[in-house]
Structures are given as structure tokens and as C-alpha cells.
């Protein structure tokens, strides 16, 4: 019965990934050339032979941490508000508004941010309207601009996963905590947060992984600042046409992500079990 | 105004006439089909697929033209290698001619058979990029320069690429996200050959010195135009043809400057794949493409400079393309030439490292 599912998994996930894995050990692109394939592990030494990539990887990780952190800080309260303070049609409407960014083309979304954030853009104008003497507030081509674009793109994941976790919290638990004299912050920290943790964790994973590989937002919103592992890998595929190096860098980043998850998983398992 | 009165009789007779006309045209069409269809491999929207041009070519020769597109030069080469016989004309950046020739992908062309090639600027007709082992491998079509675009109306004086490292332009510069161009500009600044610079360390350091000025690393003409219109920068590495489009089509306050160090030239040529089965039709199409009449059509929507002297001379004196692409510049240019794979990779590496350096806070 599961055969079609496994078949689909094989075709859609393992074949492309496997092909990329083979690519990552090649010396040159195999396209159309009649020369025999030469295998090498040199591509995996990229971080050693190109030390500047360490700094680039750190930029990507910082982007990941900032974006995931802000998504968590905004997403959990938003999910709580939707689950606890809305009903029926209002809830449907709020959900629709939450998911709306998903339905817009990513490129359109990013370019609309450039209009908003640039010097003399909409945001700048608003600031000057409120405080005419203020310095120019153009955020475009900066680290915060990239984070803003990424948060906007990925926040819905966090809200949805947190909502699922928060909605299943039994009201009686909160009532019990209140009747035992806990104030709201205590209720949040000791009852709601631990129960919402699975949602936060799955949301964070869903966001962190694509963010550290993102290239469109850094490229368009980051300007000079926008060099990340995502753009370096993209360059290998589209500009330098060094697919083997691009694939090796992708798998290296995958390794880094898995290592981070492995480091966190011990702590999380304890918390989730408690 | 008289409304045309259609009665049944008139309708029938018209129908009959139309039918007769269709019949009459039948054999002609089939002969046109015999002349066949050729397939062109090119960037999308780069002249050969201009609808008006294709209509004129079809009317003149009866040949239909189909297109396939590529998004990068390596993709073009891959398509030629893996689809033998699929293409009859291919647009090649002449810097790639040598590579395509070595692999046997393109065929020598007898320029004498291309009537409109008679007007080619001599520097192009015998350009070392296309003249390999005494044979010509492509018909030079359009060319351009990569140098500086400077905002007008602010009284800016720029005569050197060093402006990009000048503190006066802090945060007001932009560079093209292309390894070959970036290396070439640094090579011009340090007095090296752009296709085989001897001191790559110097290239990297020169590019790194732009850091404080570089606000944007643009990768498409559209991105450049949006940012320039929003006053994001004043001086930028840019393409000569794109400057004419920015001025003519978008009314941007910008001028093209060839700095004292010179400029990077590129030349695109139309080639015939060795595997083409319709070489005569392909040659006809190439001849049509270098025809000044076709260029006039293309120029309406913003064409790069033609490699055909006759074409450029036919342009009005105030034409911006003509003003920017002066024949006397040709001697000041270093043309992008063939690059072996390992050197191309070295260029890509140095540029990637420079970009990572720019990104550091």
C-alpha cells in the first residue's frame, strides 16, 4: 500500500539529491563533454581552500538565527491571539490574512519591499512625515532589510505550527494555574510555553533550513551586504557554472544544519518529554 | 460614413473569392514549407526573435524561424553539444568562439557569401576572436562596451575607474555582478591584460578597494534601472547599450563614460552550428540580421551597437548609440577573449571572495 508513496519519494527526493551528491564529487561538469568523469573530494575542502566562505557561512547562520528568532517572538503571540481571542468568521479572516503572503509570488513580495524600504521610499516618507527633521531612514541594502524580507516570507510557517500546538492546550490547565494564584507571565512561562514548544520547534526547523539557503532576499534586499551561502551556491550554478562545487557547498551546509539540530535535539528531547 | 451593406450575394462572392485566393496561394505555401524552418539559439528578446523582423524575413525568403533560448553561455554550449542538428543559427559571444571551434561545434563561414557583411567594421571582420586558423567562424553582429555610467546633473567629474574607490563616492557606487567584467576592470586599472592578468592578487585587492563605495551589486538591467531611478547610486559599472536604453526609453539622467584606463569590449557574432542541416537558409538569415534595414527596426526598441559600419553610419547624428559607440573607441578597448576553464574558475573565485569581503560589516 505504501509502495506508491515510497516510489514518489524515490523519484522526487532521492534521485535529485543522489544526482547532486554524485556531482559534488566530480571534478568538472559532465554536460555533453566526452571526457571520462574524474572524481575528487576537493570540493568538500572549499571551506579550507576558500577561508572567506567561513565568514559567508556565518552570515547565513546569523540570518537564520535572527529570522527564526523574530518569527518565534512574533509568531507565538500571534498564534495565541488567534487561538484564544478569535472565533468563527473573524478567525477565518485572520487566518486568511496570515496565509496571504504564501499566495503571492516571492519575487513580487521582495520587490515590493524594495519600494517600501529604499531611501525616499514609502517607509522613509512616513518617518519624515512624522518627524520632518529626522535623518533619512532608508533600510534597503542592509542586513535588517534582508531579515525583514525573510521574516515576512516565513512567518506564516511559525504561526501555523504554533497555532496547532496552542489550540490543543486545554483551557482547564490555564484555569487551574490561575486558581492556584499564578499571574499571567507565570502561566505563560510554565504552562503555555512548554506545551507550545513542539510547535515552536517544528516552526523553527521549517524556517531555519530554507533561510540559511536563501538567495533571492539577500541578493535583492541586501545589496553589497547580501552575500550568503545561498548566493554563493547560486553563483556556482548560474555564473561560474561549477555545479560540482555548488553541490558540495550545499551538502556541507546540510551537514552544518544537521549538526546544529543534533546539538539542540538533546536539550529539546528532555524538554519535550518533561 | 457609409456602413458597408453585406447582402447574401456579396457574401457568397467574397467567400468564393477568398476560397480562390486560398487555392491560388496553396502551392506557394508548400514551396515555402520546402524552404523550411530554421531554429535559432539565442538569448530571449535579443534581436533575432523580433516579430517585425521575422515577418519581413518570412515574406522575403519564405523561411520560418523558430527559437530556442539559453540563459548562460555554458548552457548555450551544452545545448549545442547535446542536441546536434537541432540548431541552424546560434548567437555566440565571440569570446566563446575558440572553445566552440575546438569542440567542433561551429562551422567556418565564407563572409563573401554574406552580402551585408561588406559593410563590417574592418576591426570586427578580422577580429582575433572570430578568425581562428585563418578561417572566420562567425559573422560579427553587435558589440558594446562595459565601462562607467555616471549620473548627470550633479556636476560629477569622473575620468577613472578609481572613482569607485574614491571616498567622495562612499555608498554611491554600483558594480556588475559578473566575475569576468569585475576582473577586467581591475586589470585595466592595474595595467594588465583583461583576459590573462598576471597578478590575480592585485586584481582582488583593487576590487576590494571599492568596498566603501559599493552600495549595490546589480545583476540585471532592470534591477540597475530601478535602483538608479530611486537615486541609490551615482557611478556604476554598466553596459554601453544599456545606457542608451536608460536614456532613450526611460529618460534617466545618465551618461556613459570611457575612463582613461580604457574599457572592456565585447562582440557577439552569429554562427552556424557544424551539425546544422540547413546551412544555406541559416546564411540567408544571418545576412538578413546584419542588414541595416533590420537594424533600423530593432533600434526602435533599443538595440546594441551594430558591428556593421554601414548601419551605424546610416543612423542620424544625434543617435545616442552612434554617439556612444564611436569607431575611434575601438582602439581603446580590450576585447573579452577566450578563457580556459581553470582561468574562468579563478576569476569566479576571486570575485566571490571580493563579494564576501564587501559583505563583511
XYZ file of C-alpha atoms in Angstrom, chain B residues 1 12 21 43 48 54 68 81 98 100 108 121 148 156 179 195 210 212 216 237 241 243 252 258 275 310 323 353 356:
29
model
C -19.960 57.391 -43.004
C -21.078 34.428 -51.249
C -7.251 33.165 -53.257
C 19.154 34.932 -25.526
C 16.660 37.528 -33.732
C 10.709 37.600 -38.610
C 15.236 28.202 -28.525
C 26.804 19.595 -27.704
C 37.516 29.424 -29.749
C 33.134 26.136 -29.641
C 33.599 28.270 -40.767
C 33.949 47.482 -39.497
C 31.132 53.539 -16.295
C 30.224 64.864 -11.093
C 33.353 37.830 -12.489
C 41.897 38.040 -20.491
C 35.823 49.578 -3.908
C 33.243 51.661 0.893
C 24.719 47.686 -4.972
C 29.937 49.775 -13.981
C 23.891 49.678 -24.858
C 22.936 53.387 -21.070
C 17.293 58.617 -16.902
C 35.040 55.692 -21.055
C 25.615 19.985 -37.204
C 27.170 50.908 -42.958
C 27.459 58.973 -30.166
C 35.970 36.323 -2.376
C 32.299 38.151 0.619
